[in-house]
Amino acid sequence: MSEDTQEQTAAAGPAAPSRRTVIGWGGAGLALGAAAAGGAVALTRDGDHTAPVADSGGAVPFHGPHQAGIATAVQDRLHFASFDVKTEDREELIQLLKDWTRAAERMTAGAEVGDGAYGGLPEAPPDDTGEALGLKPSRLTLTIGFGPSLFDGRFGLKGKRPGALVELPKFPGDNLDPARSGGDLCVQACADDPQVAVHAIRNLARIGFGKVAVRWSQLGFGKTSSTTPDAQTPRNLFGFKDGTRNVAGTETDRLARHVWVSGKDAEGGAAWMDGGSYLVARRIRMNVETWDRTPLSEQEDIFGRDKREGAPVGKAKEHDEPFLKAMKPDSHVRLAHPDSNHGATLLRRGYSFTDGTDGLGRLEAGLFFLAYQKDVRTGFIPVQTSLASDALNEYIQHVGSALFAIPPGVRDKDDWWGRALFS
């Protein structure tokens, strides 16, 4: 067999089994899920980080030192959900987190939850809702986070609240809806198939019935940032390339410096955050009708980049180093740039959204902003404070907000989401 033929055979991978077939493999199925549950997955390894590259049908490994869905190559679709914890029983919450972990392991490997969507007792509801039957894993990742309100004393966690898990200040121009903000827990489901992402959140909510309730959720499409080197930079709903300088999933030095919490960063009783991160989620309404009537030259001045190439002012190519002083003082790129914020750098993986109309004939559309960082006090907060004078503010408004501590990854089949926090 020639080298070309070997490469083609490896790329094709084995035939993708159904989700029910994976169930029959038991523990072996979960172990093999990353390699076989939906086609081959190309991986790049750098240190202890594994970054899957695009294979829209494949499975992303669930276990590891960091949760998947952060530095992972950004998928096409999102279903994000924030939950309120209804139980006040610590042991019941711990059992829920264990049950969620086991379900997440199966769904990300392409398997159904529990005993599946059919074939069980006809008198009982099935363990899986069934809408993902026959679908590939679609690079599904599930990422959990803990909000500040989880540490309010109900579960004996007050002494373990990280110093970085602060209440975000009210920023100029915020018009936050409490019904679309906050939450005790969050789960971020990303996949290349929207039905796979929705199925995952739906089943976690079903498992948690009576113990947690969905506080708010958000569907997203059209990723607005990339964590994959050399990939084309996505565009937001204003038509501009977004996230040109985003942290890549293979840049282990930048990830360690800006994204992952290390033991020395964890304050007080927050040693459980070693290997974790902090997530800021912001629902940003974009006034697209007003923007669409704005002259091109003004649009480019507002962003500080040209619309076609994405090049910074006075430069020819998107990735040319920007000369910030050539931009208008209130341009978005100039104000958000790390050089304007003492090096503050965020790993962004936001999505566009459209949720019908606002009742006044305007699209309810915008950006669901997701940013991971080592500490919001040196990351999101100073950057967002700098953006108070951003010319873009005339066209956008922050209407939802939440902050979550993202614990480290699940190491193996005996580990579970939040074990270090509750141990």
Short mmCIF file of C-alpha atoms in Angstrom, two decimals:
data_model
loop_
_atom_site.label_atom_id
_atom_site.label_comp_id
_atom_site.label_asym_id
_atom_site.label_seq_id
_atom_site.Cartn_x
_atom_site.Cartn_y
_atom_site.Cartn_z
CA MET A 1 0.00 0.00 0.00
CA SER A 2 1.43 3.39 -0.98
CA GLU A 3 1.79 6.22 1.53
CA ASP A 4 -0.96 8.12 -0.31
CA THR A 5 -3.29 5.14 -0.06
CA GLN A 6 -2.49 4.67 3.63
CA GLU A 7 -3.29 8.31 4.32
CA GLN A 8 -6.57 8.06 2.42
CA THR A 9 -7.56 4.91 4.28
CA ALA A 10 -6.72 6.45 7.65
CA ALA A 11 -8.65 9.59 6.81
CA ALA A 12 -11.71 7.61 5.80
CA GLY A 13 -11.71 5.73 9.10
CA PRO A 14 -14.13 2.95 10.03
CA ALA A 15 -17.82 3.19 9.24
CA ALA A 16 -19.67 5.27 11.80
CA PRO A 17 -21.75 3.10 14.16
CA SER A 18 -25.17 4.16 15.33
CA ARG A 19 -25.59 5.60 18.84
CA ARG A 20 -27.37 2.41 19.90
CA THR A 21 -24.48 0.29 18.63
CA VAL A 22 -22.10 2.29 20.79
CA ILE A 23 -24.24 1.49 23.82
CA GLY A 24 -23.64 -2.21 23.23
CA TRP A 25 -19.91 -1.69 23.60
CA GLY A 26 -20.32 -0.64 27.23
CA GLY A 27 -17.11 0.78 28.70
CA ALA A 28 -15.18 -0.18 25.59
CA GLY A 29 -17.54 1.93 23.53
CA LEU A 30 -16.74 5.00 25.57
CA ALA A 31 -13.02 4.36 25.34
CA LEU A 32 -13.25 3.90 21.59
CA GLY A 33 -15.64 6.78 21.07
CA ALA A 34 -12.93 9.31 20.24
CA ALA A 35 -11.57 7.11 17.50
CA ALA A 36 -14.58 5.36 16.08
CA ALA A 37 -17.91 6.80 17.14
CA GLY A 38 -18.39 8.96 14.13
CA GLY A 39 -15.41 8.67 11.85
CA ALA A 40 -11.78 9.46 12.38
CA VAL A 41 -10.75 12.52 14.34
CA ALA A 42 -7.56 14.33 13.42
CA LEU A 43 -5.71 15.48 16.51
CA THR A 44 -2.77 17.74 17.19
CA ARG A 45 -0.95 17.17 20.44
CA ASP A 46 1.09 19.85 22.13
CA GLY A 47 2.06 19.26 25.72
CA ASP A 48 -0.97 18.09 27.67
CA HIS A 49 -3.46 19.74 25.32
CA THR A 50 -5.20 17.95 22.49
CA ALA A 51 -6.85 20.12 19.85
CA PRO A 52 -9.19 18.33 17.44
CA VAL A 53 -9.29 19.75 13.96
CA ALA A 54 -12.26 19.85 11.67
CA ASP A 55 -14.09 16.55 11.15
CA SER A 56 -17.74 17.40 11.36
CA GLY A 57 -18.85 13.83 12.15
CA GLY A 58 -16.17 12.75 14.60
CA ALA A 59 -16.00 12.63 18.38
CA VAL A 60 -13.95 14.94 20.60
CA PRO A 61 -12.32 13.19 23.59
CA PHE A 62 -14.25 13.94 26.79
CA HIS A 63 -11.54 13.14 29.34
CA GLY A 64 -8.47 15.27 29.96
CA PRO A 65 -6.83 17.83 32.26
CA HIS A 66 -9.03 20.61 30.82
CA GLN A 67 -12.65 20.51 29.75
CA ALA A 68 -13.31 20.19 26.04
CA GLY A 69 -15.17 23.07 24.42
CA ILE A 70 -12.64 25.74 25.40
CA ALA A 71 -9.48 25.35 23.33
CA THR A 72 -11.25 22.81 21.10
CA ALA A 73 -11.64 23.82 17.46
CA VAL A 74 -14.85 25.86 17.45
CA GLN A 75 -17.88 23.98 16.14
CA ASP A 76 -20.60 25.47 13.95
CA ARG A 77 -23.51 25.45 16.43
CA LEU A 78 -24.20 26.22 20.07
CA HIS A 79 -26.86 25.51 22.67
CA PHE A 80 -25.97 27.22 25.95
CA ALA A 81 -28.07 26.78 29.09
CA SER A 82 -27.95 28.33 32.55
CA PHE A 83 -29.56 26.43 35.42
CA ASP A 84 -30.90 27.30 38.85
CA VAL A 85 -30.33 24.60 41.46
CA LYS A 86 -33.64 23.78 43.16
CA THR A 87 -32.50 21.13 45.62
CA GLU A 88 -30.83 22.18 48.86
CA ASP A 89 -29.47 18.69 49.49
CA ARG A 90 -25.70 18.64 48.91
CA GLU A 91 -25.61 14.89 48.27
CA GLU A 92 -28.43 15.15 45.75
CA LEU A 93 -26.51 17.86 43.86
CA ILE A 94 -23.35 15.73 43.90
CA GLN A 95 -25.27 12.76 42.51
CA LEU A 96 -26.71 14.97 39.77
CA LEU A 97 -23.21 16.09 38.75
CA LYS A 98 -22.12 12.44 38.62
CA ASP A 99 -25.16 11.51 36.53
CA TRP A 100 -24.54 14.46 34.20
CA THR A 101 -20.91 13.41 33.77
CA ARG A 102 -21.82 9.87 32.80
CA ALA A 103 -24.46 11.15 30.35
CA ALA A 104 -21.97 13.64 28.87
CA GLU A 105 -19.40 10.89 28.37
CA ARG A 106 -21.91 8.88 26.38
CA MET A 107 -23.38 11.69 24.30
CA THR A 108 -20.00 13.14 23.29
CA ALA A 109 -18.94 9.62 22.21
CA GLY A 110 -22.06 9.27 20.05
CA ALA A 111 -24.03 7.04 22.43
CA GLU A 112 -27.52 7.42 23.78
CA VAL A 113 -28.11 8.20 27.44
CA GLY A 114 -28.65 5.26 29.79
CA ASP A 115 -30.51 2.38 28.17
CA GLY A 116 -31.40 4.42 25.13
CA ALA A 117 -34.49 5.82 23.45
CA TYR A 118 -36.40 2.57 22.90
CA GLY A 119 -36.46 -1.09 23.82
CA GLY A 120 -36.97 -0.60 27.54
CA LEU A 121 -40.06 -0.99 29.67
CA PRO A 122 -43.05 0.32 27.71
CA GLU A 123 -44.61 1.55 30.96
CA ALA A 124 -41.66 3.86 31.69
CA PRO A 125 -40.24 6.89 29.84
CA PRO A 126 -37.08 6.03 27.88
CA ASP A 127 -33.69 7.14 29.19
CA ASP A 128 -32.93 9.10 26.02
CA THR A 129 -35.25 11.51 24.20
CA GLY A 130 -34.25 10.01 20.84
CA GLU A 131 -33.95 12.98 18.48
CA ALA A 132 -30.24 12.28 17.92
CA LEU A 133 -30.77 8.65 16.86
CA GLY A 134 -28.77 7.94 13.71
CA LEU A 135 -26.74 11.13 13.97
CA LYS A 136 -22.97 11.20 14.31
CA PRO A 137 -21.28 12.74 17.39
CA SER A 138 -20.72 15.90 15.29
CA ARG A 139 -17.77 16.93 17.50
CA LEU A 140 -20.12 17.53 20.43
CA THR A 141 -18.46 19.06 23.48
CA LEU A 142 -20.13 19.71 26.82
CA THR A 143 -18.56 22.21 29.20
CA ILE A 144 -19.88 22.88 32.70
CA GLY A 145 -19.46 25.94 34.90
CA PHE A 146 -20.39 27.09 38.42
CA GLY A 147 -21.87 30.55 39.01
CA PRO A 148 -21.25 32.83 42.02
CA SER A 149 -24.71 32.05 43.42
CA LEU A 150 -23.76 28.37 43.91
CA PHE A 151 -21.43 29.51 46.70
CA ASP A 152 -24.18 31.24 48.73
CA GLY A 153 -24.00 28.79 51.63
CA ARG A 154 -26.59 26.20 50.62
CA PHE A 155 -23.99 23.51 49.95
CA GLY A 156 -21.16 24.44 52.31
CA LEU A 157 -19.08 25.98 49.52
CA LYS A 158 -18.61 29.54 50.81
CA GLY A 159 -14.99 28.94 51.73
CA LYS A 160 -14.26 27.55 48.27
CA ARG A 161 -15.49 30.48 46.22
CA PRO A 162 -12.55 31.68 44.09
CA GLY A 163 -11.49 35.30 44.43
CA ALA A 164 -11.78 35.64 40.66
CA LEU A 165 -15.46 34.64 40.73
CA VAL A 166 -16.56 38.21 41.35
CA GLU A 167 -19.83 39.96 40.67
CA LEU A 168 -19.28 41.74 37.37
CA PRO A 169 -19.68 45.51 37.65
CA LYS A 170 -22.36 47.37 35.74
CA PHE A 171 -20.68 48.69 32.61
CA PRO A 172 -21.77 51.86 30.80
CA GLY A 173 -24.60 51.11 28.40
CA ASP A 174 -25.60 47.81 30.01
CA ASN A 175 -29.33 47.09 29.87
CA LEU A 176 -29.28 43.65 31.44
CA ASP A 177 -32.36 41.47 31.68
CA PRO A 178 -32.25 39.47 34.96
CA ALA A 179 -34.17 36.68 33.22
CA ARG A 180 -31.27 36.29 30.78
CA SER A 181 -28.46 36.70 33.31
CA GLY A 182 -26.73 34.72 36.04
CA GLY A 183 -27.32 31.13 37.11
CA ASP A 184 -25.97 28.54 39.53
CA LEU A 185 -24.72 26.20 36.79
CA CYS A 186 -24.15 26.44 33.07
CA VAL A 187 -23.61 23.89 30.33
CA GLN A 188 -22.19 24.91 26.96
CA ALA A 189 -23.01 22.41 24.20
CA CYS A 190 -21.15 22.94 20.93
CA ALA A 191 -21.52 20.68 17.88
CA ASP A 192 -21.51 20.77 14.10
CA ASP A 193 -25.13 19.58 14.06
CA PRO A 194 -27.65 21.80 15.88
CA GLN A 195 -29.87 18.83 16.76
CA VAL A 196 -26.98 17.08 18.52
CA ALA A 197 -26.33 20.19 20.65
CA VAL A 198 -30.02 20.65 21.52
CA HIS A 199 -30.37 16.94 22.30
CA ALA A 200 -27.50 17.18 24.79
CA ILE A 201 -28.95 20.10 26.74
CA ARG A 202 -32.45 18.61 26.63
CA ASN A 203 -31.27 15.33 28.13
CA LEU A 204 -29.22 16.98 30.88
CA ALA A 205 -32.26 19.09 31.78
CA ARG A 206 -34.41 15.94 31.83
CA ILE A 207 -31.94 14.12 34.09
CA GLY A 208 -31.94 17.12 36.41
CA PHE A 209 -35.72 17.48 36.61
CA GLY A 210 -36.74 18.40 40.17
CA LYS A 211 -33.15 19.21 41.15
CA VAL A 212 -32.33 21.95 38.62
CA ALA A 213 -34.38 24.09 36.26
CA VAL A 214 -33.32 25.97 33.13
CA ARG A 215 -33.02 29.66 33.98
CA TRP A 216 -32.29 30.79 30.41
CA SER A 217 -30.76 29.37 27.27
CA GLN A 218 -29.36 30.55 23.97
CA LEU A 219 -29.03 28.95 20.55
CA GLY A 220 -26.15 30.12 18.37
CA PHE A 221 -24.97 29.65 14.80
CA GLY A 222 -22.12 30.92 12.66
CA LYS A 223 -19.16 30.88 15.03
CA THR A 224 -17.68 34.37 15.33
CA SER A 225 -14.20 33.34 16.45
CA SER A 226 -11.80 30.53 15.62
CA THR A 227 -9.34 28.64 17.81
CA THR A 228 -7.82 26.83 14.83
CA PRO A 229 -4.57 28.19 13.34
CA ASP A 230 -4.69 29.05 9.63
CA ALA A 231 -8.49 28.78 9.50
CA GLN A 232 -10.40 31.58 7.83
CA THR A 233 -11.46 34.15 10.39
CA PRO A 234 -15.28 34.10 10.80
CA ARG A 235 -17.44 37.18 10.32
CA ASN A 236 -20.03 38.60 12.69
CA LEU A 237 -23.50 39.84 11.70
CA PHE A 238 -22.03 43.27 10.90
CA GLY A 239 -20.00 41.57 8.17
CA PHE A 240 -16.57 42.10 9.73
CA LYS A 241 -13.99 39.47 10.57
CA ASP A 242 -13.95 38.81 14.29
CA GLY A 243 -11.26 37.37 16.53
CA THR A 244 -8.23 37.84 14.28
CA ARG A 245 -5.86 37.69 17.26
CA ASN A 246 -7.77 34.97 19.14
CA VAL A 247 -5.85 32.41 21.17
CA ALA A 248 -5.41 29.19 19.17
CA GLY A 249 -6.03 25.77 20.65
CA THR A 250 -2.46 24.72 19.84
CA GLU A 251 -0.77 27.74 21.46
CA THR A 252 0.01 26.09 24.78
CA ASP A 253 2.15 29.00 25.99
CA ARG A 254 -0.64 31.55 25.43
CA LEU A 255 -3.23 29.19 26.87
CA ALA A 256 -1.15 28.77 30.03
CA ARG A 257 -0.58 32.52 30.27
CA HIS A 258 -4.10 33.74 29.55
CA VAL A 259 -6.65 30.91 29.87
CA TRP A 260 -5.82 28.05 32.24
CA VAL A 261 -5.79 28.55 36.00
CA SER A 262 -2.73 26.97 37.61
CA GLY A 263 -2.25 25.95 41.22
CA LYS A 264 -0.37 29.15 42.05
CA ASP A 265 -3.27 31.23 40.66
CA ALA A 266 -5.92 29.55 42.82
CA GLU A 267 -6.52 31.66 45.92
CA GLY A 268 -7.49 30.39 49.35
CA GLY A 269 -9.82 27.41 49.13
CA ALA A 270 -9.94 27.56 45.33
CA ALA A 271 -7.19 25.01 44.66
CA TRP A 272 -9.95 22.96 42.99
CA MET A 273 -9.75 25.39 40.03
CA ASP A 274 -6.28 24.15 39.00
CA GLY A 275 -6.66 23.35 35.28
CA GLY A 276 -9.88 25.31 34.97
CA SER A 277 -10.79 28.72 33.56
CA TYR A 278 -13.38 31.50 33.89
CA LEU A 279 -16.16 32.11 31.39
CA VAL A 280 -17.93 35.39 30.70
CA ALA A 281 -21.15 34.99 28.70
CA ARG A 282 -22.79 38.15 27.33
CA ARG A 283 -25.86 38.41 25.13
CA ILE A 284 -25.21 41.41 22.88
CA ARG A 285 -28.09 42.79 20.85
CA MET A 286 -26.95 44.22 17.50
CA ASN A 287 -29.02 46.95 15.86
CA VAL A 288 -28.51 45.56 12.39
CA GLU A 289 -31.05 47.85 10.67
CA THR A 290 -29.19 50.97 11.84
CA TRP A 291 -25.83 49.45 10.93
CA ASP A 292 -27.04 48.53 7.46
CA ARG A 293 -27.70 52.22 6.74
CA THR A 294 -24.22 53.28 7.87
CA PRO A 295 -21.67 54.23 5.14
CA LEU A 296 -18.90 51.71 4.55
CA SER A 297 -16.14 54.17 5.41
CA GLU A 298 -17.77 54.84 8.78
CA GLN A 299 -18.20 51.12 9.44
CA GLU A 300 -14.50 50.57 8.80
CA ASP A 301 -13.52 53.49 11.03
CA ILE A 302 -15.66 52.09 13.83
CA PHE A 303 -13.94 48.71 13.70
CA GLY A 304 -10.47 49.91 12.73
CA ARG A 305 -10.26 47.31 9.95
CA ASP A 306 -11.29 47.15 6.33
CA LYS A 307 -14.33 45.03 5.56
CA ARG A 308 -13.01 42.93 2.68
CA GLU A 309 -9.66 41.72 3.96
CA GLY A 310 -9.91 42.53 7.64
CA ALA A 311 -6.63 44.43 7.50
CA PRO A 312 -6.02 47.02 10.22
CA VAL A 313 -5.97 50.68 9.22
CA GLY A 314 -3.01 51.44 6.97
CA LYS A 315 -2.09 47.77 6.51
CA ALA A 316 -2.60 45.34 3.62
CA LYS A 317 -3.33 41.98 5.27
CA GLU A 318 -5.58 40.85 8.10
CA HIS A 319 -2.78 39.53 10.29
CA ASP A 320 -0.45 42.49 9.82
CA GLU A 321 0.45 44.04 13.16
CA PRO A 322 -1.93 46.96 13.71
CA PHE A 323 -0.63 50.48 14.26
CA LEU A 324 -3.14 51.56 16.88
CA LYS A 325 -2.40 55.27 16.70
CA ALA A 326 -3.44 55.27 13.03
CA MET A 327 -6.95 54.28 14.14
CA LYS A 328 -9.56 56.65 15.52
CA PRO A 329 -9.37 56.88 19.32
CA ASP A 330 -12.82 55.32 19.69
CA SER A 331 -12.34 52.46 17.20
CA HIS A 332 -13.18 49.00 18.47
CA VAL A 333 -9.86 47.32 17.65
CA ARG A 334 -7.82 50.11 19.22
CA LEU A 335 -9.77 50.01 22.49
CA ALA A 336 -9.96 46.19 22.74
CA HIS A 337 -6.35 45.47 21.75
CA PRO A 338 -4.12 43.91 24.45
CA ASP A 339 -1.66 46.79 24.05
CA SER A 340 -4.42 49.13 25.23
CA ASN A 341 -5.29 46.90 28.21
CA HIS A 342 -1.97 45.95 29.83
CA GLY A 343 -1.82 42.74 27.81
CA ALA A 344 -5.31 41.48 28.72
CA THR A 345 -6.12 38.61 26.34
CA LEU A 346 -9.31 36.56 26.04
CA LEU A 347 -10.00 33.26 24.29
CA ARG A 348 -13.22 33.98 22.43
CA ARG A 349 -15.66 31.42 21.02
CA GLY A 350 -18.88 33.37 20.53
CA TYR A 351 -21.78 32.74 18.15
CA SER A 352 -24.28 34.80 16.21
CA PHE A 353 -27.97 34.49 17.03
CA THR A 354 -31.34 35.51 15.61
CA ASP A 355 -34.42 35.10 17.79
CA GLY A 356 -37.28 36.32 15.60
CA THR A 357 -38.23 40.00 15.83
CA ASP A 358 -38.58 42.50 18.64
CA GLY A 359 -42.22 43.28 17.84
CA LEU A 360 -41.26 46.54 16.12
CA GLY A 361 -40.27 45.03 12.80
CA ARG A 362 -36.61 44.69 13.71
CA LEU A 363 -34.56 41.51 13.89
CA GLU A 364 -33.79 40.27 17.39
CA ALA A 365 -30.21 39.46 16.41
CA GLY A 366 -26.74 39.76 17.75
CA LEU A 367 -23.68 38.13 19.24
CA PHE A 368 -23.65 35.63 22.07
CA PHE A 369 -20.22 36.50 23.38
CA LEU A 370 -18.27 33.74 25.15
CA ALA A 371 -14.79 34.49 26.50
CA TYR A 372 -12.50 32.28 28.57
CA GLN A 373 -9.66 33.65 30.68
CA LYS A 374 -7.50 32.97 33.70
CA ASP A 375 -8.95 35.86 35.75
CA VAL A 376 -11.76 38.25 34.80
CA ARG A 377 -10.21 40.95 36.98
CA THR A 378 -7.26 41.15 34.59
CA GLY A 379 -9.16 39.96 31.52
CA PHE A 380 -12.74 40.84 30.65
CA ILE A 381 -13.31 43.61 33.21
CA PRO A 382 -10.48 45.94 32.08
CA VAL A 383 -11.23 45.27 28.41
CA GLN A 384 -14.94 45.97 28.80
CA THR A 385 -14.15 49.07 30.84
CA SER A 386 -11.94 50.35 28.00
CA LEU A 387 -14.80 49.80 25.57
CA ALA A 388 -16.98 52.36 27.36
CA SER A 389 -16.03 54.91 24.67
CA ASP A 390 -16.24 52.40 21.80
CA ALA A 391 -17.92 53.90 18.71
CA LEU A 392 -19.55 50.50 18.21
CA ASN A 393 -21.73 51.10 21.27
CA GLU A 394 -24.10 53.13 19.12
CA TYR A 395 -25.05 49.90 17.35
CA ILE A 396 -24.97 47.31 20.15
CA GLN A 397 -26.31 46.80 23.66
CA HIS A 398 -25.43 44.20 26.27
CA VAL A 399 -28.74 42.69 27.43
CA GLY A 400 -27.63 39.51 29.24
CA SER A 401 -24.62 38.62 31.37
CA ALA A 402 -23.20 35.76 33.42
CA LEU A 403 -19.89 34.65 34.89
CA PHE A 404 -18.95 31.05 35.67
CA ALA A 405 -15.98 29.23 37.15
CA ILE A 406 -15.09 26.42 34.76
CA PRO A 407 -13.59 23.50 36.70
CA PRO A 408 -10.80 21.32 35.29
CA GLY A 409 -11.52 18.39 33.03
CA VAL A 410 -12.79 14.95 33.98
CA ARG A 411 -9.65 12.82 34.15
CA ASP A 412 -11.12 9.32 33.72
CA LYS A 413 -14.26 7.20 34.12
CA ASP A 414 -14.04 7.41 37.92
CA ASP A 415 -13.89 11.22 37.93
CA TRP A 416 -16.87 13.58 37.62
CA TRP A 417 -17.69 17.24 37.04
CA GLY A 418 -16.89 19.22 40.18
CA ARG A 419 -15.32 16.39 42.19
CA ALA A 420 -12.45 18.56 43.45
CA LEU A 421 -14.89 21.29 44.52
CA PHE A 422 -17.10 18.94 46.54
CA SER A 423 -14.38 16.66 47.91
#
